[in-house]
mmCIF file of C-alpha atoms and ligand atoms in Angstrom:
data_model
loop_
_atom_site.group_PDB
_atom_site.id
_atom_site.type_symbol
_atom_site.label_atom_id
_atom_site.label_comp_id
_atom_site.label_asym_id
_atom_site.label_seq_id
_atom_site.Cartn_x
_atom_site.Cartn_y
_atom_site.Cartn_z
ATOM 1 C CA MET K 134 108.815 -136.857 -215.119
ATOM 2 C CA PHE K 135 111.769 -136.894 -212.662
ATOM 3 C CA ASP K 136 114.538 -134.726 -213.919
ATOM 4 C CA LEU K 137 117.803 -135.608 -213.216
ATOM 5 C CA GLN K 138 119.550 -132.953 -213.951
ATOM 6 C CA ARG K 139 117.063 -130.696 -212.824
ATOM 7 C CA PHE K 140 116.743 -131.793 -209.843
ATOM 8 C CA ILE K 141 121.144 -131.981 -208.930
ATOM 9 C CA ASP K 142 121.006 -128.050 -209.783
ATOM 10 C CA ASP K 143 117.720 -128.201 -207.124
ATOM 11 C CA CYS K 144 120.166 -130.008 -204.868
ATOM 12 C CA LYS K 145 122.593 -127.838 -205.384
ATOM 13 C CA ALA K 146 121.031 -124.408 -204.673
ATOM 14 C CA ALA K 147 119.808 -126.384 -201.577
ATOM 15 C CA VAL K 148 122.655 -126.481 -200.344
ATOM 16 C CA GLN K 149 123.900 -122.669 -200.082
ATOM 17 C CA SER K 150 120.523 -121.966 -198.564
ATOM 18 C CA ASP K 151 119.499 -121.307 -195.180
ATOM 19 C CA ASP K 152 117.556 -124.927 -194.623
ATOM 20 C CA PRO K 153 120.272 -127.669 -197.066
ATOM 21 C CA GLN K 154 118.417 -130.181 -195.234
ATOM 22 C CA GLY K 155 115.223 -129.176 -194.906
ATOM 23 C CA THR K 156 115.322 -127.964 -199.053
ATOM 24 C CA VAL K 157 117.126 -131.407 -199.688
ATOM 25 C CA ARG K 158 113.842 -133.150 -197.950
ATOM 26 C CA GLY K 159 111.268 -131.344 -199.917
ATOM 27 C CA LEU K 160 113.152 -131.968 -202.973
ATOM 28 C CA MET K 161 113.018 -135.883 -202.246
ATOM 29 C CA GLU K 162 109.312 -135.902 -201.228
ATOM 30 C CA ALA K 163 108.461 -133.724 -204.380
ATOM 31 C CA ALA K 164 110.836 -136.241 -206.962
ATOM 32 C CA PHE K 165 109.670 -139.734 -204.613
ATOM 33 C CA ARG K 166 106.143 -138.994 -205.296
ATOM 34 C CA ASP K 167 106.450 -140.049 -208.873
ATOM 35 C CA ARG K 168 108.803 -143.120 -207.425
ATOM 36 C CA GLU K 169 108.337 -144.837 -210.554
ATOM 37 C CA GLY K 170 110.258 -142.127 -212.533
ATOM 38 C CA VAL K 171 112.568 -141.942 -210.229
ATOM 39 C CA ARG K 172 113.554 -145.246 -210.583
ATOM 40 C CA GLN K 173 113.084 -145.014 -214.477
ATOM 41 C CA VAL K 174 115.239 -142.220 -214.711
ATOM 42 C CA LEU K 175 118.288 -143.932 -212.197
ATOM 43 C CA ALA K 176 117.979 -146.635 -214.266
ATOM 44 C CA ASP K 177 118.918 -145.101 -217.553
ATOM 45 C CA ALA K 178 121.646 -142.397 -215.435
ATOM 46 C CA ALA K 179 123.619 -145.562 -213.597
ATOM 47 C CA PRO K 180 124.606 -149.668 -214.642
ATOM 48 C CA ALA K 181 122.202 -151.489 -212.966
ATOM 49 C CA LYS K 182 123.246 -153.047 -209.439
ATOM 50 C CA ASP K 183 125.779 -150.338 -208.789
ATOM 51 C CA VAL K 184 126.586 -147.748 -206.323
ATOM 52 C CA ALA K 185 126.892 -144.707 -208.654
ATOM 53 C CA PRO K 186 128.009 -141.328 -207.955
ATOM 54 C CA LEU K 187 125.586 -138.941 -210.391
ATOM 55 C CA TYR K 188 127.432 -135.589 -208.827
ATOM 56 C CA ALA K 189 129.321 -134.225 -206.340
ATOM 57 C CA ASP K 190 130.845 -131.305 -205.483
ATOM 58 C CA GLU K 191 132.445 -130.217 -201.944
ATOM 59 C CA ASN K 192 128.937 -129.660 -200.518
ATOM 60 C CA LEU K 193 127.155 -132.169 -201.918
ATOM 61 C CA THR K 194 126.730 -135.664 -202.941
ATOM 62 C CA VAL K 195 124.058 -137.080 -204.912
ATOM 63 C CA LEU K 196 124.187 -141.449 -204.886
ATOM 64 C CA ARG K 197 121.875 -144.017 -206.423
ATOM 65 C CA VAL K 198 122.643 -146.479 -203.914
ATOM 66 C CA PHE K 199 122.393 -150.334 -204.815
ATOM 67 C CA THR K 200 123.239 -153.111 -201.989
ATOM 68 C CA PRO K 201 122.522 -157.132 -202.514
ATOM 69 C CA ALA K 202 120.541 -159.050 -200.605
ATOM 70 C CA ASN K 203 121.578 -160.063 -197.187
ATOM 71 C CA PHE K 204 124.149 -157.414 -196.837
ATOM 72 C CA ILE K 205 125.314 -156.616 -193.357
ATOM 73 C CA SER K 206 126.971 -153.445 -192.797
ATOM 74 C CA PRO K 207 130.032 -152.638 -190.602
ATOM 75 C CA ILE K 208 129.020 -149.819 -188.194
ATOM 76 C CA HIS K 209 130.222 -146.287 -189.698
ATOM 77 C CA ASN K 210 129.709 -143.045 -189.696
ATOM 78 C CA HIS K 211 129.588 -139.890 -192.640
ATOM 79 C CA LEU K 212 130.427 -137.034 -190.500
ATOM 80 C CA MET K 213 127.978 -135.264 -192.867
ATOM 81 C CA TRP K 214 123.949 -135.098 -193.035
ATOM 82 C CA VAL K 215 122.686 -137.573 -195.234
ATOM 83 C CA MET K 216 118.779 -138.037 -197.117
ATOM 84 C CA ILE K 217 118.466 -141.591 -198.105
ATOM 85 C CA GLY K 218 115.295 -142.143 -200.362
ATOM 86 C CA ILE K 219 114.534 -146.219 -200.515
ATOM 87 C CA LEU K 220 113.209 -147.626 -204.544
ATOM 88 C CA ASP K 221 113.459 -151.010 -203.916
ATOM 89 C CA GLY K 222 113.592 -152.944 -201.200
ATOM 90 C CA GLU K 223 114.046 -153.569 -197.475
ATOM 91 C CA GLU K 224 117.173 -151.791 -195.337
ATOM 92 C CA LYS K 225 116.959 -152.002 -191.340
ATOM 93 C CA ASN K 226 119.455 -149.336 -189.805
ATOM 94 C CA TYR K 227 120.764 -149.441 -186.679
ATOM 95 C CA LEU K 228 121.884 -146.170 -185.156
ATOM 96 C CA TYR K 229 123.475 -146.086 -182.433
ATOM 97 C CA ARG K 230 125.127 -143.302 -179.711
ATOM 98 C CA ARG K 231 128.112 -143.217 -177.654
ATOM 99 C CA THR K 232 128.444 -144.082 -174.136
ATOM 100 C CA ALA K 233 130.177 -142.583 -171.568
ATOM 101 C CA ASP K 234 133.048 -145.330 -171.536
ATOM 102 C CA GLY K 235 133.998 -144.448 -174.908
ATOM 103 C CA GLY K 236 131.380 -147.784 -176.769
ATOM 104 C CA LEU K 237 128.378 -147.800 -178.559
ATOM 105 C CA GLU K 238 125.075 -148.778 -177.934
ATOM 106 C CA VAL K 239 122.065 -149.105 -180.584
ATOM 107 C CA GLU K 240 119.828 -145.833 -179.911
ATOM 108 C CA ARG K 241 117.001 -147.343 -182.333
ATOM 109 C CA GLU K 242 116.815 -149.524 -185.122
ATOM 110 C CA VAL K 243 114.250 -148.153 -188.077
ATOM 111 C CA VAL K 244 113.308 -150.465 -191.345
ATOM 112 C CA LEU K 245 113.278 -148.500 -193.986
ATOM 113 C CA THR K 246 110.621 -149.340 -197.028
ATOM 114 C CA PRO K 247 109.478 -146.915 -199.965
ATOM 115 C CA GLU K 248 106.104 -146.213 -198.075
ATOM 116 C CA THR K 249 108.362 -145.303 -194.919
ATOM 117 C CA GLY K 250 109.449 -141.873 -196.752
ATOM 118 C CA ILE K 251 112.804 -139.917 -196.922
ATOM 119 C CA PHE K 252 114.861 -140.423 -194.097
ATOM 120 C CA SER K 253 117.255 -138.493 -192.814
ATOM 121 C CA LEU K 254 120.622 -139.230 -190.739
ATOM 122 C CA ARG K 255 122.145 -136.320 -188.884
ATOM 123 C CA ALA K 256 126.011 -135.256 -189.451
ATOM 124 C CA ASP K 257 127.427 -137.086 -186.549
ATOM 125 C CA ALA K 258 125.014 -139.903 -186.380
ATOM 126 C CA ILE K 259 126.895 -143.471 -186.071
ATOM 127 C CA HIS K 260 125.033 -146.058 -188.025
ATOM 128 C CA ALA K 261 124.974 -150.063 -189.831
ATOM 129 C CA ILE K 262 122.909 -151.053 -192.168
ATOM 130 C CA GLU K 263 121.481 -154.874 -192.600
ATOM 131 C CA ILE K 264 119.376 -156.083 -196.378
ATOM 132 C CA PRO K 265 117.145 -158.810 -196.044
ATOM 133 C CA PRO K 266 118.014 -161.938 -197.768
ATOM 134 C CA ASP K 267 115.406 -161.991 -200.126
ATOM 135 C CA ARG K 268 116.030 -158.755 -202.194
ATOM 136 C CA PRO K 269 118.759 -156.330 -202.735
ATOM 137 C CA LEU K 270 117.921 -152.632 -201.998
ATOM 138 C CA SER K 271 118.249 -149.930 -204.043
ATOM 139 C CA GLY K 272 117.973 -146.394 -203.404
ATOM 140 C CA LEU K 273 119.291 -142.328 -204.017
ATOM 141 C CA HIS K 274 121.248 -140.765 -201.285
ATOM 142 C CA VAL K 275 122.015 -136.993 -201.038
ATOM 143 C CA TYR K 276 124.600 -136.448 -198.772
ATOM 144 C CA GLY K 277 125.611 -132.766 -197.916
ATOM 145 C CA GLY K 278 129.477 -132.491 -198.635
ATOM 146 C CA ASN K 279 131.461 -134.889 -200.962
ATOM 147 C CA ILE K 280 130.942 -137.881 -199.259
ATOM 148 C CA LEU K 281 133.411 -139.495 -201.763
ATOM 149 C CA GLN K 282 136.389 -138.110 -201.000
ATOM 150 C CA ARG K 283 135.796 -137.108 -197.029
ATOM 151 C CA SER K 284 138.392 -138.691 -194.863
ATOM 152 C CA SER K 285 138.265 -138.857 -190.943
ATOM 153 C CA ARG K 286 135.753 -140.667 -191.035
ATOM 154 C CA SER K 287 135.485 -143.838 -188.618
ATOM 155 C CA ALA K 288 133.778 -147.715 -188.302
ATOM 156 C CA TRP K 289 134.291 -149.802 -186.299
ATOM 157 C CA ASP K 290 135.471 -153.367 -185.651
ATOM 158 C CA PRO K 291 133.125 -156.057 -185.734
ATOM 159 C CA GLU K 292 135.289 -157.880 -183.381
ATOM 160 C CA THR K 293 136.707 -155.450 -181.257
ATOM 161 C CA MET K 294 134.501 -152.928 -181.782
ATOM 162 C CA GLU K 295 137.131 -150.620 -181.630
ATOM 163 C CA GLU K 296 136.726 -147.396 -183.873
ATOM 164 C CA VAL K 297 139.182 -147.404 -186.713
ATOM 165 C CA PRO K 298 139.575 -145.133 -189.819
ATOM 166 C CA TYR K 299 137.481 -145.794 -192.104
ATOM 167 C CA ARG K 300 139.170 -147.104 -195.294
ATOM 168 C CA TYR K 301 137.804 -149.119 -198.064
ATOM 169 C CA GLU K 302 139.858 -152.210 -198.015
ATOM 170 C CA ARG K 303 138.861 -152.652 -194.453
ATOM 171 C CA LEU K 304 135.314 -151.946 -195.088
ATOM 172 C CA MET K 305 135.145 -155.631 -196.904
ATOM 173 C CA ASP K 306 136.821 -157.554 -194.308
ATOM 174 C CA PHE K 307 134.178 -156.346 -191.695
ATOM 175 C CA CYS K 308 131.589 -157.109 -193.823
ATOM 176 C CA LYS K 309 133.516 -160.645 -194.247
ATOM 177 C CA VAL K 310 133.543 -160.736 -190.357
ATOM 178 C CA LEU K 311 129.981 -159.743 -190.248
ATOM 179 C CA THR K 312 128.232 -162.002 -192.980
ATOM 180 C CA ARG K 313 130.476 -165.351 -191.147
ATOM 181 C CA GLN K 314 129.243 -163.928 -187.835
ATOM 182 C CA ARG K 315 125.698 -163.694 -189.357
ATOM 183 C CA GLN K 316 125.978 -167.424 -191.266
ATOM 184 C CA ALA K 317 127.363 -168.395 -187.490
ATOM 185 C CA GLN K 318 124.200 -167.346 -185.820
ATOM 186 C CA ALA K 319 121.878 -169.215 -188.382
ATOM 187 C CA SER K 320 123.270 -172.338 -188.487
HETATM 188 FE FE1 FE2 G 126 125.811 -145.511 -193.740
#
């Protein structure tokens, strides 16, 4: 059975190792072989339907993630590596790269599901996610730093594509714009 405290302790050791990302990937892959066990333990550890930090220090964040159906995120970065494991649902990732003129272009699109395995984002990754309309997403994220306190992150304004400092209230405004844009496209 998945042991959350032991997983956190192993992640704390992993981020001090020579290969933090590879070691955390191995821990997540091992844990997700018993996905039902992980699901049950996380449901007990954090309120349902909530993004909940399970552990954070300056080198590590372990986050239980819940994202509602139909959610679209603005484009953003993290400035630290991330390992993503999906427990339920589906998450479409748009990965961007910077262009010579200072803009962004989509580099690739990846659909993540419980079956696609542990997915990693590099520390310099820029991405946006989209959750399909029929079901919410839940998962486990492990970050190579304290994502809850990281400053100097960026988000991109969906209307102007301007890079702006990442602030929670601004992100929520961007989400509303994106939702309106999608409704307009659908009608
Ligand atoms: Fe993200």
